[in-house]
Short mmCIF file of C-alpha atoms in Angstrom, two decimals:
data_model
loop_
_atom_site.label_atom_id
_atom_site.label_comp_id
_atom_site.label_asym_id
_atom_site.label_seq_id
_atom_site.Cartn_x
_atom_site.Cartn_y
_atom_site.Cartn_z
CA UNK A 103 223.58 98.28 104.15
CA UNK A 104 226.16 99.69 101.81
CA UNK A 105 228.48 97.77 100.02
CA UNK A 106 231.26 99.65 100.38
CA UNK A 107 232.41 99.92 103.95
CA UNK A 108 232.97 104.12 105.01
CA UNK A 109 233.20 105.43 108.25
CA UNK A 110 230.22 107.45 108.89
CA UNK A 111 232.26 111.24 110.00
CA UNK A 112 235.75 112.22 110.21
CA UNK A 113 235.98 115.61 111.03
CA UNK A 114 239.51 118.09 110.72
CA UNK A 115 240.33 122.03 112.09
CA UNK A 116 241.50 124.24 109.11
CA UNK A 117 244.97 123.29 107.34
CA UNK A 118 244.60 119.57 108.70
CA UNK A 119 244.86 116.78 106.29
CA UNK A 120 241.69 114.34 106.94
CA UNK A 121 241.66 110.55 105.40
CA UNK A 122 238.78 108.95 104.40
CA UNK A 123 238.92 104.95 104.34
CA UNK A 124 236.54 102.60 101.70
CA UNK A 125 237.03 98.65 102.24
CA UNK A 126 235.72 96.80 99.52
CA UNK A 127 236.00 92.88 98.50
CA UNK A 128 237.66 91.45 95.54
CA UNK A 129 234.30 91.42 93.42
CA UNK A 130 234.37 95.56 93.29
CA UNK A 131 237.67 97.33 94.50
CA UNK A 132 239.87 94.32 94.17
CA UNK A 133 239.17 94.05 90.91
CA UNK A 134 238.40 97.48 89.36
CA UNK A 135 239.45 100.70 90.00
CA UNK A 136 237.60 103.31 92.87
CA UNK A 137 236.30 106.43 92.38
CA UNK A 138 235.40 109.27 94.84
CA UNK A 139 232.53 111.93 94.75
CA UNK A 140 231.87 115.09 96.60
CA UNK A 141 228.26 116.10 97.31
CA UNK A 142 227.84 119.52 99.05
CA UNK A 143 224.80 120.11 101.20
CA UNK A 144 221.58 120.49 98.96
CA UNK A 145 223.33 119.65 95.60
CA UNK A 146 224.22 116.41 93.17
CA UNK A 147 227.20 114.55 93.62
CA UNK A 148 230.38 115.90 91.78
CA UNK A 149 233.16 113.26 90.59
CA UNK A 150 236.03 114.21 92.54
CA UNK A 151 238.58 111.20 92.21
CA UNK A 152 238.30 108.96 89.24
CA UNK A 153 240.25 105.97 88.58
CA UNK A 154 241.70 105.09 92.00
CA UNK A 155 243.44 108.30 92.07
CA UNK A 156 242.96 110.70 89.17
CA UNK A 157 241.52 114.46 89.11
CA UNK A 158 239.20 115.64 86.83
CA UNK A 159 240.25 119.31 85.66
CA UNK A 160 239.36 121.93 88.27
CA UNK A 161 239.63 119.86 91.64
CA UNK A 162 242.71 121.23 93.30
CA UNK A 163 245.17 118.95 94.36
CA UNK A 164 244.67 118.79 97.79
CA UNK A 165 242.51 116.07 97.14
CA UNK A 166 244.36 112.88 96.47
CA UNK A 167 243.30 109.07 96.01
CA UNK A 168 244.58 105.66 96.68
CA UNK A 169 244.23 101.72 96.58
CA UNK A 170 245.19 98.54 97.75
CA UNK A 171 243.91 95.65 97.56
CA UNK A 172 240.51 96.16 98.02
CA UNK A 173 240.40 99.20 100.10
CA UNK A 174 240.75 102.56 98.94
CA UNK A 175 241.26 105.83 100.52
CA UNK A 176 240.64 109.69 99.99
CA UNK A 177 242.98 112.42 101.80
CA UNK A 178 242.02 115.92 101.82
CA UNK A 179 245.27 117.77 102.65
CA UNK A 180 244.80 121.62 103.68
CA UNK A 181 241.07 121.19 104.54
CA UNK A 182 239.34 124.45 104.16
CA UNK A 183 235.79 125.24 105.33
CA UNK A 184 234.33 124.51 101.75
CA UNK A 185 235.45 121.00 102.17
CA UNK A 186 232.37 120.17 104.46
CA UNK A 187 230.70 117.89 102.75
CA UNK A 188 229.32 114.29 102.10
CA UNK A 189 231.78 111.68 100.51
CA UNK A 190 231.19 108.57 98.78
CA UNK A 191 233.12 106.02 97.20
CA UNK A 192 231.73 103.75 94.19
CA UNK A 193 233.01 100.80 92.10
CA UNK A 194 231.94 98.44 89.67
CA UNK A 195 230.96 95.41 91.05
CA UNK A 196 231.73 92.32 88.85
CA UNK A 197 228.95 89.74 90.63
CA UNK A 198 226.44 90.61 90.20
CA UNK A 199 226.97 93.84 87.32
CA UNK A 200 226.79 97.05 88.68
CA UNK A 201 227.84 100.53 90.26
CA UNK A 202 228.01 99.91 93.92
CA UNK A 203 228.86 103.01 96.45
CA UNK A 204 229.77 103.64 100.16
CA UNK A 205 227.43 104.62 102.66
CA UNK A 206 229.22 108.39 102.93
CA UNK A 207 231.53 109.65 104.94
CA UNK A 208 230.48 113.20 106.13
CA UNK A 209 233.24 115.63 106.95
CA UNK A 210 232.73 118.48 109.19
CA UNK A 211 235.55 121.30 109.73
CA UNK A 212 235.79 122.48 113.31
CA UNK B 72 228.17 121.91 77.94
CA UNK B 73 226.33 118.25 78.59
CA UNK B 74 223.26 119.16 80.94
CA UNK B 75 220.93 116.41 82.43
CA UNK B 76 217.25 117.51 83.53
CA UNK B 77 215.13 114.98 85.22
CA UNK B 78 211.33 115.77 84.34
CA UNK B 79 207.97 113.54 86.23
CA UNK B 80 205.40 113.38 88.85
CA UNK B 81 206.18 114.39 92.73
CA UNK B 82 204.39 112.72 94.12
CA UNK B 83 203.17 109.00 93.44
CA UNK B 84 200.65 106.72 95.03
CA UNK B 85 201.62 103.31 97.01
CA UNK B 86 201.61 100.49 94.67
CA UNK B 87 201.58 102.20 91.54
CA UNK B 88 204.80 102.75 88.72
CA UNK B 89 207.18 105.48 89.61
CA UNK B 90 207.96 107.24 85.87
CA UNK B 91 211.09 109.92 85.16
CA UNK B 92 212.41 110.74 82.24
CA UNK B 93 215.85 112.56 81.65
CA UNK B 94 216.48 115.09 78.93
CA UNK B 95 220.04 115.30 77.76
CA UNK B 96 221.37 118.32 76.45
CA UNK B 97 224.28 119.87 74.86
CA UNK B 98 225.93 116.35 73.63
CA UNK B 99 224.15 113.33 72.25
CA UNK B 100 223.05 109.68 73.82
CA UNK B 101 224.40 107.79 71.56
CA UNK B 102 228.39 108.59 72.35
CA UNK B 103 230.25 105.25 72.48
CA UNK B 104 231.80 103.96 76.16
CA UNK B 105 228.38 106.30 77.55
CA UNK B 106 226.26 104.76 79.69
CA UNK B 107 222.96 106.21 80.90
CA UNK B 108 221.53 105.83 84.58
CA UNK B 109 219.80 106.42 87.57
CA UNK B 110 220.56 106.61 91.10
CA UNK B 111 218.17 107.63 93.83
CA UNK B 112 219.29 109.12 97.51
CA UNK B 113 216.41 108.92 100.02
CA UNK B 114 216.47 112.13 102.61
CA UNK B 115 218.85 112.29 105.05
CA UNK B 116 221.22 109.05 103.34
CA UNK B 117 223.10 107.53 100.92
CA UNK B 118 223.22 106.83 97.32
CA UNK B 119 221.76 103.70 95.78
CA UNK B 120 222.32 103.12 92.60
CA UNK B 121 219.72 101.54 90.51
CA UNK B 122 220.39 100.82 86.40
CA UNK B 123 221.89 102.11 83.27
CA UNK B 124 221.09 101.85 79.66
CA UNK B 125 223.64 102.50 76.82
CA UNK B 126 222.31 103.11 73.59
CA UNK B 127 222.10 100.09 71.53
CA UNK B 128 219.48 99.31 74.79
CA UNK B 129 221.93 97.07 76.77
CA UNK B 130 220.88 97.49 80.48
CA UNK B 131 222.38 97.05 84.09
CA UNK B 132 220.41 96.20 86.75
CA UNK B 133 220.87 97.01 90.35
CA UNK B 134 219.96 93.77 91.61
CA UNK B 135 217.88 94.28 94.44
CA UNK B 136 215.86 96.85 92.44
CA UNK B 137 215.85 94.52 89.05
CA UNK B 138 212.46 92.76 89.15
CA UNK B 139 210.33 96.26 89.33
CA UNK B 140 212.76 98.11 87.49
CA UNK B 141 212.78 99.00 83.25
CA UNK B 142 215.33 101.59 82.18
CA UNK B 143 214.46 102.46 78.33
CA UNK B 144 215.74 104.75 75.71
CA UNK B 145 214.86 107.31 73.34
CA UNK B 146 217.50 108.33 70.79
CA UNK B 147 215.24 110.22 68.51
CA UNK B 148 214.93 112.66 71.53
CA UNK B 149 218.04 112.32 73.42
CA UNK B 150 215.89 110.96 76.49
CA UNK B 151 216.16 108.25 78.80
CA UNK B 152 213.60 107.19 81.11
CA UNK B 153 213.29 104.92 84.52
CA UNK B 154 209.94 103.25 85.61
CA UNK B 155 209.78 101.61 88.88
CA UNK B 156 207.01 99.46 89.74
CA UNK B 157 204.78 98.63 92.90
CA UNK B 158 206.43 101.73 94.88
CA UNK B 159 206.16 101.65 98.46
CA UNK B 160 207.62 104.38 101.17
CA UNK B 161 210.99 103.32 100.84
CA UNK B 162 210.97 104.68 97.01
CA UNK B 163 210.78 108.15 98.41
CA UNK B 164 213.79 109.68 97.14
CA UNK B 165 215.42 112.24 95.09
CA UNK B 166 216.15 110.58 92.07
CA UNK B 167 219.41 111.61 89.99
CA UNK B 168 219.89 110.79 86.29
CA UNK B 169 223.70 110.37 85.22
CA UNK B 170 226.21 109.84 82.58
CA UNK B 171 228.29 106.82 83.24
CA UNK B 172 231.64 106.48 81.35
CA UNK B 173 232.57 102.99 80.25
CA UNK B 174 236.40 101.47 80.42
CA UNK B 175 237.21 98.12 80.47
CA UNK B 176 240.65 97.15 79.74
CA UNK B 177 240.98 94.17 82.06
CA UNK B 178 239.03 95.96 84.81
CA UNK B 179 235.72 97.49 84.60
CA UNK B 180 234.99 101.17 85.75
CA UNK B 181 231.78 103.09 85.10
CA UNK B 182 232.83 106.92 85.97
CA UNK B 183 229.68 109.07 86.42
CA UNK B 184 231.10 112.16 85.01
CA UNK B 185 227.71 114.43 84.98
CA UNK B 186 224.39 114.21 87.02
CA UNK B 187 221.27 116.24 86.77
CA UNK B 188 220.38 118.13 89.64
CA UNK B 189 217.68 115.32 90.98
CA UNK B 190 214.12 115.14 91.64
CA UNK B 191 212.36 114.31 94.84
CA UNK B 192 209.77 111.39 94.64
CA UNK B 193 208.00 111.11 97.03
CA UNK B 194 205.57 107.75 97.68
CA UNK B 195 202.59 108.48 99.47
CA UNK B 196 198.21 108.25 99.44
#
């Protein structure tokens, strides 16, 4: 049991924009920012989104973040084949200390 | 370029202490705000993280993991290792070792900015 809350799939045809939901509690994303990572089949995780909604160089900006409160989302606009992948979500939880992360959201493109 | 390599056994026994050890490369441990960790993914699900270590030795603790975990540091070697005790199947994983980046201005955020490319552990007689 993650906790973070993600759904499990969201799926999207080429050129759709898909939205990926994380629902926290005020001890993690109420209280600190969110940040998103992409792991493609057989490979680490790569940060994607950092601070709620910032991109680290080279992630092309059809892959935006949000938050309120203490859920956050992840919208991938223009979803291309090489989106397919495994999301998660992770914050820092302040009771007790540490890095806590969604179960993973995997999105397929039809 | 910072590289992570994660270096141990394969394969470990039931009951016994799980040991990895992480090699960091092209950039030094001891970088202020840098945090040190470990996360593990069993096949097939999600990621769990499980501790970090920042220089000086001040750890984090996943706290389900905390009473058989020991996350220690090497700066004369730019290495930082993970022992997990009394391993049972549910250990079996591939473990990742990663940089965390420390902010805290009012709010905390630990951004893991680089992982190694994992290694599978896997618990069994």
């Amino acid at each position: 049991q993650s906790v973070l809350t993600q759904p499990p799939s969201a799926s999207g045809t080429p050129g759709q924009r898909v939205t990926i939901s994380c629902s926290g509690s005020t001890s993690n994303i109420g209280s600190n920012p969110v940040n998103w990572y992409q792991q493609l089949p057989g490979t680490a995780p790569k940060l994607l989104i950092y601070s709620n909604n910032q991109r680290p160089s080279g992630v092309p900006d059809r892959f935006s973040g949000s938050k309120s409160g203490s859920s956050a989302s992840l919208a991938i606009s223009g979803l291309q084949s090489e989106d397919e992948a495994d999301y998660y979500c992770a914050a820092w939880g302040d009771s007790p200390n540490g890095v806590v992360f969604g179960g993973g959201t995997k999105v397929t493109v039809l | 370029q910072l590289q992570l390599q994660e270096s141990g056994p394969g394969l470990v026994k039931p009951s016994e202490t799980l040991s990895l050890t992480c090699t960091v490369s092209g950039g030094s441990i001891t970088i202020a705000s840098h945090y040190w960790g470990w996360i593990r993914q069993p096949p097939g699900k999600g990621l769990e993280w499980i501790g970090s270590i920042y220089y000086s030795g001040n750890t984090y603790y996943n706290a389900s993991l905390k009473s058989r975990v020991t996350i220690s540091v090497d700066t004369s070697k730019d290495q930082f290792s993970l022992e997990l005790s009394s391993v049972t199947a549910a250990d079996t994983a591939v473990y990742f070792c990663v940089r965390q980046v420390e902010y805290s201005l009012g709010y905390r955020a630990h951004i893991i900015d680089h992982w190694g490319q994992g290694t599978l552990v896997t618990v069994s007689s």
